[in-house]
PDB file of C-alpha atoms in Angstrom:
ATOM      1  CA  UNK A   1     -18.621  39.554 -12.536  1.00  0.00           C
ATOM      2  CA  UNK A   2     -16.308  38.813 -15.423  1.00  0.00           C
ATOM      3  CA  UNK A   3     -14.450  35.569 -15.232  1.00  0.00           C
ATOM      4  CA  UNK A   4     -11.740  33.833 -17.145  1.00  0.00           C
ATOM      5  CA  UNK A   5     -10.111  30.496 -16.602  1.00  0.00           C
ATOM      6  CA  UNK A   6      -6.505  30.367 -15.301  1.00  0.00           C
ATOM      7  CA  UNK A   7      -4.161  27.729 -13.785  1.00  0.00           C
ATOM      8  CA  UNK A   8      -1.016  28.132 -11.798  1.00  0.00           C
ATOM      9  CA  UNK A   9       1.501  25.519 -10.570  1.00  0.00           C
ATOM     10  CA  UNK A  10       1.767  25.442  -6.750  1.00  0.00           C
ATOM     11  CA  UNK A  11       3.212  23.405  -3.955  1.00  0.00           C
ATOM     12  CA  UNK A  12       1.406  20.144  -3.351  1.00  0.00           C
ATOM     13  CA  UNK A  13       1.584  19.200   0.308  1.00  0.00           C
ATOM     14  CA  UNK A  14      -1.400  17.667   2.068  1.00  0.00           C
ATOM     15  CA  UNK A  15      -2.749  19.677   4.939  1.00  0.00           C
ATOM     16  CA  UNK A  16      -2.247  17.305   7.871  1.00  0.00           C
ATOM     17  CA  UNK A  17      -3.404  17.887  11.368  1.00  0.00           C
ATOM     18  CA  UNK A  18      -0.496  17.786  13.789  1.00  0.00           C
ATOM     19  CA  UNK A  19      -0.814  17.225  17.474  1.00  0.00           C
ATOM     20  CA  UNK A  20       2.538  17.767  19.191  1.00  0.00           C
ATOM     21  CA  UNK A  21       4.401  15.311  16.973  1.00  0.00           C
ATOM     22  CA  UNK A  22       8.078  15.563  16.305  1.00  0.00           C
ATOM     23  CA  UNK A  23       9.330  17.049  13.062  1.00  0.00           C
ATOM     24  CA  UNK A  24       9.205  14.930   9.963  1.00  0.00           C
ATOM     25  CA  UNK A  25      12.107  12.750   8.837  1.00  0.00           C
ATOM     26  CA  UNK A  26      13.807  14.265   5.855  1.00  0.00           C
ATOM     27  CA  UNK A  27      16.559  13.370   3.336  1.00  0.00           C
ATOM     28  CA  UNK A  28      18.052  14.312  -0.027  1.00  0.00           C
ATOM     29  CA  UNK A  29      19.903  17.303  -1.373  1.00  0.00           C
ATOM     30  CA  UNK A  30      19.102  20.070  -3.903  1.00  0.00           C
ATOM     31  CA  UNK A  31      15.777  20.250  -5.752  1.00  0.00           C
ATOM     32  CA  UNK A  32      15.830  17.803  -8.632  1.00  0.00           C
ATOM     33  CA  UNK A  33      15.525  18.711 -12.330  1.00  0.00           C
ATOM     34  CA  UNK A  34      14.420  15.157 -13.408  1.00  0.00           C
ATOM     35  CA  UNK A  35      10.885  14.508 -14.501  1.00  0.00           C
ATOM     36  CA  UNK A  36       8.340  14.557 -11.695  1.00  0.00           C
ATOM     37  CA  UNK A  37       6.558  11.243 -11.375  1.00  0.00           C
ATOM     38  CA  UNK A  38       5.032  10.818  -7.897  1.00  0.00           C
ATOM     39  CA  UNK A  39       3.511   7.423  -8.802  1.00  0.00           C
ATOM     40  CA  UNK A  40       6.939   5.968  -9.352  1.00  0.00           C
ATOM     41  CA  UNK A  41       7.440   6.020  -5.577  1.00  0.00           C
ATOM     42  CA  UNK A  42       4.168   4.360  -4.611  1.00  0.00           C
ATOM     43  CA  UNK A  43       4.479   0.698  -3.743  1.00  0.00           C
ATOM     44  CA  UNK A  44       8.214   0.906  -2.904  1.00  0.00           C
ATOM     45  CA  UNK A  45       9.615   0.168   0.509  1.00  0.00           C
ATOM     46  CA  UNK A  46      10.744   3.281   2.331  1.00  0.00           C
ATOM     47  CA  UNK A  47      14.461   2.534   1.803  1.00  0.00           C
ATOM     48  CA  UNK A  48      13.793   1.988  -1.935  1.00  0.00           C
ATOM     49  CA  UNK A  49      11.836   5.170  -2.248  1.00  0.00           C
ATOM     50  CA  UNK A  50      14.456   7.160  -0.365  1.00  0.00           C
ATOM     51  CA  UNK A  51      17.123   5.802  -2.634  1.00  0.00           C
ATOM     52  CA  UNK A  52      15.202   6.630  -5.757  1.00  0.00           C
ATOM     53  CA  UNK A  53      14.666  10.143  -4.485  1.00  0.00           C
ATOM     54  CA  UNK A  54      18.242  10.640  -3.717  1.00  0.00           C
ATOM     55  CA  UNK A  55      19.273   9.160  -7.098  1.00  0.00           C
ATOM     56  CA  UNK A  56      17.162  11.917  -8.665  1.00  0.00           C
ATOM     57  CA  UNK A  57      18.827  14.478  -6.340  1.00  0.00           C
ATOM     58  CA  UNK A  58      15.412  15.032  -4.852  1.00  0.00           C
ATOM     59  CA  UNK A  59      14.882  16.050  -1.144  1.00  0.00           C
ATOM     60  CA  UNK A  60      12.351  13.852   0.616  1.00  0.00           C
ATOM     61  CA  UNK A  61      10.408  13.710   3.832  1.00  0.00           C
ATOM     62  CA  UNK A  62       7.667  11.775   5.640  1.00  0.00           C
ATOM     63  CA  UNK A  63       4.326  13.308   6.431  1.00  0.00           C
ATOM     64  CA  UNK A  64       2.813  10.181   8.010  1.00  0.00           C
ATOM     65  CA  UNK A  65       4.083   6.867   9.012  1.00  0.00           C
ATOM     66  CA  UNK A  66       1.221   4.410   9.950  1.00  0.00           C
ATOM     67  CA  UNK A  67      -0.703   6.267  12.640  1.00  0.00           C
ATOM     68  CA  UNK A  68       2.069   8.863  13.376  1.00  0.00           C
ATOM     69  CA  UNK A  69       1.762  12.238  11.739  1.00  0.00           C
ATOM     70  CA  UNK A  70       4.763  14.452  11.506  1.00  0.00           C
ATOM     71  CA  UNK A  71       4.974  18.236  11.561  1.00  0.00           C
ATOM     72  CA  UNK A  72       5.933  19.714   8.195  1.00  0.00           C
ATOM     73  CA  UNK A  73       7.390  23.034   7.382  1.00  0.00           C
ATOM     74  CA  UNK A  74       5.421  25.058   4.820  1.00  0.00           C
ATOM     75  CA  UNK A  75       8.306  26.306   2.795  1.00  0.00           C
ATOM     76  CA  UNK A  76       8.425  25.630  -0.953  1.00  0.00           C
ATOM     77  CA  UNK A  77      11.189  23.355  -2.124  1.00  0.00           C
ATOM     78  CA  UNK A  78      10.615  22.570  -5.874  1.00  0.00           C
ATOM     79  CA  UNK A  79      11.073  18.858  -6.624  1.00  0.00           C
ATOM     80  CA  UNK A  80      10.860  17.747  -2.931  1.00  0.00           C
ATOM     81  CA  UNK A  81       8.806  14.559  -2.460  1.00  0.00           C
ATOM     82  CA  UNK A  82       6.656  13.914   0.621  1.00  0.00           C
ATOM     83  CA  UNK A  83       5.768  10.350   1.506  1.00  0.00           C
ATOM     84  CA  UNK A  84       2.992   8.701   3.340  1.00  0.00           C
ATOM     85  CA  UNK A  85       4.047   5.220   4.668  1.00  0.00           C
ATOM     86  CA  UNK A  86       2.045   2.144   5.712  1.00  0.00           C
ATOM     87  CA  UNK A  87       3.764  -0.921   7.054  1.00  0.00           C
ATOM     88  CA  UNK A  88       7.061   0.291   5.593  1.00  0.00           C
ATOM     89  CA  UNK A  89       5.650   0.790   2.063  1.00  0.00           C
ATOM     90  CA  UNK A  90       5.055   4.163   0.362  1.00  0.00           C
ATOM     91  CA  UNK A  91       1.248   4.552  -0.170  1.00  0.00           C
ATOM     92  CA  UNK A  92       1.232   8.203  -1.169  1.00  0.00           C
ATOM     93  CA  UNK A  93       3.800  10.599  -2.646  1.00  0.00           C
ATOM     94  CA  UNK A  94       3.431  14.318  -3.572  1.00  0.00           C
ATOM     95  CA  UNK A  95       5.982  16.386  -5.316  1.00  0.00           C
ATOM     96  CA  UNK A  96       6.259  20.181  -4.984  1.00  0.00           C
ATOM     97  CA  UNK A  97       6.043  22.259  -8.134  1.00  0.00           C
ATOM     98  CA  UNK A  98       7.656  25.590  -8.725  1.00  0.00           C
ATOM     99  CA  UNK A  99       5.424  28.448  -7.892  1.00  0.00           C
ATOM    100  CA  UNK A 100       4.225  30.901 -10.539  1.00  0.00           C
ATOM    101  CA  UNK A 101       2.744  34.411 -10.205  1.00  0.00           C
ATOM    102  CA  UNK A 102      -0.885  34.088  -8.959  1.00  0.00           C
ATOM    103  CA  UNK A 103      -3.790  34.668 -11.328  1.00  0.00           C
ATOM    104  CA  UNK A 104      -5.967  37.776 -11.095  1.00  0.00           C
ATOM    105  CA  UNK A 105      -7.249  37.954  -7.574  1.00  0.00           C
ATOM    106  CA  UNK A 106     -10.969  38.135  -8.582  1.00  0.00           C
ATOM    107  CA  UNK A 107     -10.636  35.145 -10.884  1.00  0.00           C
ATOM    108  CA  UNK A 108      -8.710  33.091  -8.254  1.00  0.00           C
ATOM    109  CA  UNK A 109     -11.257  33.763  -5.591  1.00  0.00           C
ATOM    110  CA  UNK A 110     -14.181  33.073  -7.904  1.00  0.00           C
ATOM    111  CA  UNK A 111     -12.623  29.751  -9.021  1.00  0.00           C
ATOM    112  CA  UNK A 112     -11.761  28.729  -5.482  1.00  0.00           C
ATOM    113  CA  UNK A 113     -15.347  29.579  -4.243  1.00  0.00           C
ATOM    114  CA  UNK A 114     -16.859  27.606  -7.087  1.00  0.00           C
ATOM    115  CA  UNK A 115     -14.834  24.509  -6.418  1.00  0.00           C
ATOM    116  CA  UNK A 116     -15.642  24.652  -2.728  1.00  0.00           C
ATOM    117  CA  UNK A 117     -19.316  25.235  -3.244  1.00  0.00           C
ATOM    118  CA  UNK A 118     -19.572  22.281  -5.734  1.00  0.00           C
ATOM    119  CA  UNK A 119     -17.619  19.793  -3.525  1.00  0.00           C
ATOM    120  CA  UNK A 120     -19.720  20.825  -0.531  1.00  0.00           C
ATOM    121  CA  UNK A 121     -22.939  20.271  -2.481  1.00  0.00           C
ATOM    122  CA  UNK A 122     -21.768  16.902  -3.749  1.00  0.00           C
ATOM    123  CA  UNK A 123     -20.642  15.453  -0.469  1.00  0.00           C
ATOM    124  CA  UNK A 124     -23.460  16.773   1.729  1.00  0.00           C
ATOM    125  CA  UNK A 125     -26.525  16.792  -0.577  1.00  0.00           C
ATOM    126  CA  UNK A 126     -25.991  14.788  -3.784  1.00  0.00           C
ATOM    127  CA  UNK A 127     -23.967  11.981  -2.127  1.00  0.00           C
ATOM    128  CA  UNK A 128     -26.250   8.963  -2.870  1.00  0.00           C
ATOM    129  CA  UNK A 129     -27.129   8.785   0.859  1.00  0.00           C
ATOM    130  CA  UNK A 130     -30.273  10.968   0.606  1.00  0.00           C
ATOM    131  CA  UNK A 131     -28.453  14.197   1.535  1.00  0.00           C
ATOM    132  CA  UNK A 132     -27.273  12.896   4.920  1.00  0.00           C
ATOM    133  CA  UNK A 133     -23.802  13.987   6.079  1.00  0.00           C
ATOM    134  CA  UNK A 134     -21.921  10.680   6.145  1.00  0.00           C
ATOM    135  CA  UNK A 135     -18.292  11.628   5.323  1.00  0.00           C
ATOM    136  CA  UNK A 136     -15.622  12.590   7.757  1.00  0.00           C
ATOM    137  CA  UNK A 137     -12.525  11.784   5.683  1.00  0.00           C
ATOM    138  CA  UNK A 138     -12.207  13.765   2.436  1.00  0.00           C
ATOM    139  CA  UNK A 139      -9.440  12.858   0.069  1.00  0.00           C
ATOM    140  CA  UNK A 140      -9.414  15.370  -2.767  1.00  0.00           C
ATOM    141  CA  UNK A 141      -7.496  15.069  -6.030  1.00  0.00           C
ATOM    142  CA  UNK A 142      -4.796  17.730  -6.139  1.00  0.00           C
ATOM    143  CA  UNK A 143      -5.020  18.205  -9.935  1.00  0.00           C
ATOM    144  CA  UNK A 144      -7.711  19.440 -12.182  1.00  0.00           C
ATOM    145  CA  UNK A 145      -8.657  16.716 -14.616  1.00  0.00           C
ATOM    146  CA  UNK A 146      -6.116  14.467 -12.819  1.00  0.00           C
ATOM    147  CA  UNK A 147      -3.501  16.264 -14.934  1.00  0.00           C
ATOM    148  CA  UNK A 148      -0.240  16.950 -13.044  1.00  0.00           C
ATOM    149  CA  UNK A 149       0.217  20.078 -15.206  1.00  0.00           C
ATOM    150  CA  UNK A 150      -3.022  21.587 -13.706  1.00  0.00           C
ATOM    151  CA  UNK A 151      -2.638  21.511  -9.879  1.00  0.00           C
ATOM    152  CA  UNK A 152      -5.167  23.157  -7.674  1.00  0.00           C
ATOM    153  CA  UNK A 153      -4.024  26.567  -6.489  1.00  0.00           C
ATOM    154  CA  UNK A 154      -3.435  27.609  -2.929  1.00  0.00           C
ATOM    155  CA  UNK A 155      -6.821  29.511  -2.868  1.00  0.00           C
ATOM    156  CA  UNK A 156      -8.530  26.427  -4.286  1.00  0.00           C
ATOM    157  CA  UNK A 157      -7.176  24.197  -1.467  1.00  0.00           C
ATOM    158  CA  UNK A 158      -7.853  26.701   1.220  1.00  0.00           C
ATOM    159  CA  UNK A 159     -11.454  27.228   0.116  1.00  0.00           C
ATOM    160  CA  UNK A 160     -12.114  23.490  -0.274  1.00  0.00           C
ATOM    161  CA  UNK A 161     -10.602  22.757   3.126  1.00  0.00           C
ATOM    162  CA  UNK A 162     -12.645  25.478   4.742  1.00  0.00           C
ATOM    163  CA  UNK A 163     -15.866  24.108   3.214  1.00  0.00           C
ATOM    164  CA  UNK A 164     -15.293  20.460   4.234  1.00  0.00           C
ATOM    165  CA  UNK A 165     -13.160  20.598   7.364  1.00  0.00           C
ATOM    166  CA  UNK A 166     -16.204  21.358   9.527  1.00  0.00           C
ATOM    167  CA  UNK A 167     -17.238  17.702   8.804  1.00  0.00           C
ATOM    168  CA  UNK A 168     -13.904  15.938   9.116  1.00  0.00           C
ATOM    169  CA  UNK A 169     -10.374  15.595   7.891  1.00  0.00           C
ATOM    170  CA  UNK A 170      -9.392  17.074   4.479  1.00  0.00           C
ATOM    171  CA  UNK A 171      -6.326  16.100   2.586  1.00  0.00           C
ATOM    172  CA  UNK A 172      -5.188  16.442  -1.043  1.00  0.00           C
ATOM    173  CA  UNK A 173      -3.940  13.370  -2.893  1.00  0.00           C
ATOM    174  CA  UNK A 174      -1.977  12.933  -6.141  1.00  0.00           C
ATOM    175  CA  UNK A 175      -4.034  10.179  -7.735  1.00  0.00           C
ATOM    176  CA  UNK A 176      -7.694   9.599  -6.804  1.00  0.00           C
ATOM    177  CA  UNK A 177      -7.810   6.488  -9.015  1.00  0.00           C
ATOM    178  CA  UNK A 178      -4.863   4.897  -7.223  1.00  0.00           C
ATOM    179  CA  UNK A 179      -6.536   5.862  -3.866  1.00  0.00           C
ATOM    180  CA  UNK A 180      -9.728   4.091  -4.923  1.00  0.00           C
ATOM    181  CA  UNK A 181      -7.835   0.995  -6.037  1.00  0.00           C
ATOM    182  CA  UNK A 182      -6.036   0.812  -2.761  1.00  0.00           C
ATOM    183  CA  UNK A 183      -9.334   1.062  -0.796  1.00  0.00           C
ATOM    184  CA  UNK A 184     -11.373  -1.131  -3.096  1.00  0.00           C
ATOM    185  CA  UNK A 185     -11.452  -4.297  -1.080  1.00  0.00           C
ATOM    186  CA  UNK A 186     -12.192  -2.600   2.248  1.00  0.00           C
ATOM    187  CA  UNK A 187     -13.144   1.097   2.394  1.00  0.00           C
ATOM    188  CA  UNK A 188     -13.203   2.591   5.881  1.00  0.00           C
ATOM    189  CA  UNK A 189     -16.633   4.161   6.708  1.00  0.00           C
ATOM    190  CA  UNK A 190     -16.809   7.842   6.053  1.00  0.00           C
ATOM    191  CA  UNK A 191     -14.146   8.110   3.389  1.00  0.00           C
ATOM    192  CA  UNK A 192     -14.923  10.177   0.231  1.00  0.00           C
ATOM    193  CA  UNK A 193     -12.336  10.176  -2.615  1.00  0.00           C
ATOM    194  CA  UNK A 194     -13.024  13.223  -4.765  1.00  0.00           C
ATOM    195  CA  UNK A 195     -11.808  14.440  -8.116  1.00  0.00           C
ATOM    196  CA  UNK A 196     -12.446  17.619 -10.151  1.00  0.00           C
ATOM    197  CA  UNK A 197     -12.508  16.311 -13.680  1.00  0.00           C
ATOM    198  CA  UNK A 198     -13.435  19.445 -15.711  1.00  0.00           C
ATOM    199  CA  UNK A 199     -14.016  23.100 -15.090  1.00  0.00           C
ATOM    200  CA  UNK A 200     -15.496  25.666 -17.464  1.00  0.00           C
ATOM    201  CA  UNK A 201     -15.891  29.228 -16.323  1.00  0.00           C
ATOM    202  CA  UNK A 202     -17.575  31.838 -18.492  1.00  0.00           C
ATOM    203  CA  UNK A 203     -18.853  35.361 -17.856  1.00  0.00           C
ATOM    204  CA  UNK A 204     -22.283  34.318 -16.540  1.00  0.00           C
ATOM    205  CA  UNK A 205     -22.119  30.629 -15.810  1.00  0.00           C
ATOM    206  CA  UNK A 206     -19.905  27.758 -14.985  1.00  0.00           C
ATOM    207  CA  UNK A 207     -19.826  23.981 -15.352  1.00  0.00           C
ATOM    208  CA  UNK A 208     -17.889  21.701 -13.046  1.00  0.00           C
ATOM    209  CA  UNK A 209     -17.546  17.906 -13.546  1.00  0.00           C
ATOM    210  CA  UNK A 210     -16.961  15.988 -10.331  1.00  0.00           C
ATOM    211  CA  UNK A 211     -16.467  12.431  -9.209  1.00  0.00           C
ATOM    212  CA  UNK A 212     -17.056  10.994  -5.732  1.00  0.00           C
ATOM    213  CA  UNK A 213     -15.915   7.452  -4.911  1.00  0.00           C
ATOM    214  CA  UNK A 214     -16.776   6.017  -1.451  1.00  0.00           C
ATOM    215  CA  UNK A 215     -16.498   2.247  -1.934  1.00  0.00           C
ATOM    216  CA  UNK A 216     -16.694  -0.560  -4.478  1.00  0.00           C
ATOM    217  CA  UNK A 217     -20.507   0.009  -4.756  1.00  0.00           C
ATOM    218  CA  UNK A 218     -20.668   3.683  -3.744  1.00  0.00           C
ATOM    219  CA  UNK A 219     -20.020   6.570  -5.961  1.00  0.00           C
ATOM    220  CA  UNK A 220     -21.412   9.560  -7.873  1.00  0.00           C
ATOM    221  CA  UNK A 221     -20.396  11.250 -11.217  1.00  0.00           C
ATOM    222  CA  UNK A 222     -22.127  14.387 -12.366  1.00  0.00           C
ATOM    223  CA  UNK A 223     -21.719  17.900 -13.777  1.00  0.00           C
ATOM    224  CA  UNK A 224     -22.994  20.967 -12.031  1.00  0.00           C
ATOM    225  CA  UNK A 225     -24.217  24.079 -13.607  1.00  0.00           C
ATOM    226  CA  UNK A 226     -23.531  27.233 -11.569  1.00  0.00           C
ATOM    227  CA  UNK A 227     -24.174  30.929 -11.760  1.00  0.00           C
ATOM    228  CA  UNK A 228     -22.152  33.716 -10.034  1.00  0.00           C
ATOM    229  CA  UNK A 229     -24.002  35.937  -7.491  1.00  0.00           C
ATOM    230  CA  UNK A 230     -22.946  38.745  -5.190  1.00  0.00           C
ATOM    231  CA  UNK A 231     -22.723  36.213  -2.367  1.00  0.00           C
ATOM    232  CA  UNK A 232     -20.668  33.592  -4.262  1.00  0.00           C
ATOM    233  CA  UNK A 233     -21.986  30.809  -6.501  1.00  0.00           C
ATOM    234  CA  UNK A 234     -25.440  29.349  -6.917  1.00  0.00           C
ATOM    235  CA  UNK A 235     -25.385  25.651  -7.824  1.00  0.00           C
ATOM    236  CA  UNK A 236     -28.340  25.536 -10.235  1.00  0.00           C
ATOM    237  CA  UNK A 237     -28.421  21.799 -10.839  1.00  0.00           C
ATOM    238  CA  UNK A 238     -26.814  19.217 -13.048  1.00  0.00           C
ATOM    239  CA  UNK A 239     -26.338  18.945 -16.840  1.00  0.00           C
ATOM    240  CA  UNK A 240     -25.451  15.941 -18.958  1.00  0.00           C
ATOM    241  CA  UNK A 241     -25.141  12.298 -17.727  1.00  0.00           C
ATOM    242  CA  UNK A 242     -25.314  11.340 -14.068  1.00  0.00           C
ATOM    243  CA  UNK A 243     -24.049   8.079 -12.546  1.00  0.00           C
ATOM    244  CA  UNK A 244     -24.857   6.984  -9.090  1.00  0.00           C
ATOM    245  CA  UNK A 245     -24.114   3.749  -7.302  1.00  0.00           C
TER     246      UNK A 245
END
């Protein structure tokens, strides 16, 4: 199987479970042309964040407010920002990117399968809990290398969600570091904050560098080696430095 590495820009909306909840609150006008800086909304009160979005001519909507989850349409609106709100303050913001033509189907599927296999292995086997399944809330960084110019593709997110959703909730977040800081003092049991820090795909092997954060004294950093097979990817083991706490 011949592989090459490719990246496309895609919409970044967390996949949120909806249980008969009313449609999300929305606001704003046409898609914005101003620079996309999701973190600029985090920490603002909702009224301030909405005003900032509207000043940038950026549509906005709310995915979650405290314990209430809103139904969201799955249309693509480049520049639209989606908020998560806690106690009236924005704690998460994701901005939709213009879509581009998808990469070669075989490459896209191979990459997505690799990411899913690696994250599944990390969270269920090499998780610093002796291989016990302990997580039921997976918060996955939506960018490769935490770089907004390298978002996970739709096949990436679908494969990751399929691999992890059997154990609990899966959502994609803009900034794993900010998520870890917000949870540092008191991390709810079962939360895993995950990031894909580096990906190398060659003809006959791959390396994928991952980080798992699950509390102030709980985390794993490692790089997997993998080989393609007819059935998908075989995670061969690790290479380079490993950190476990």
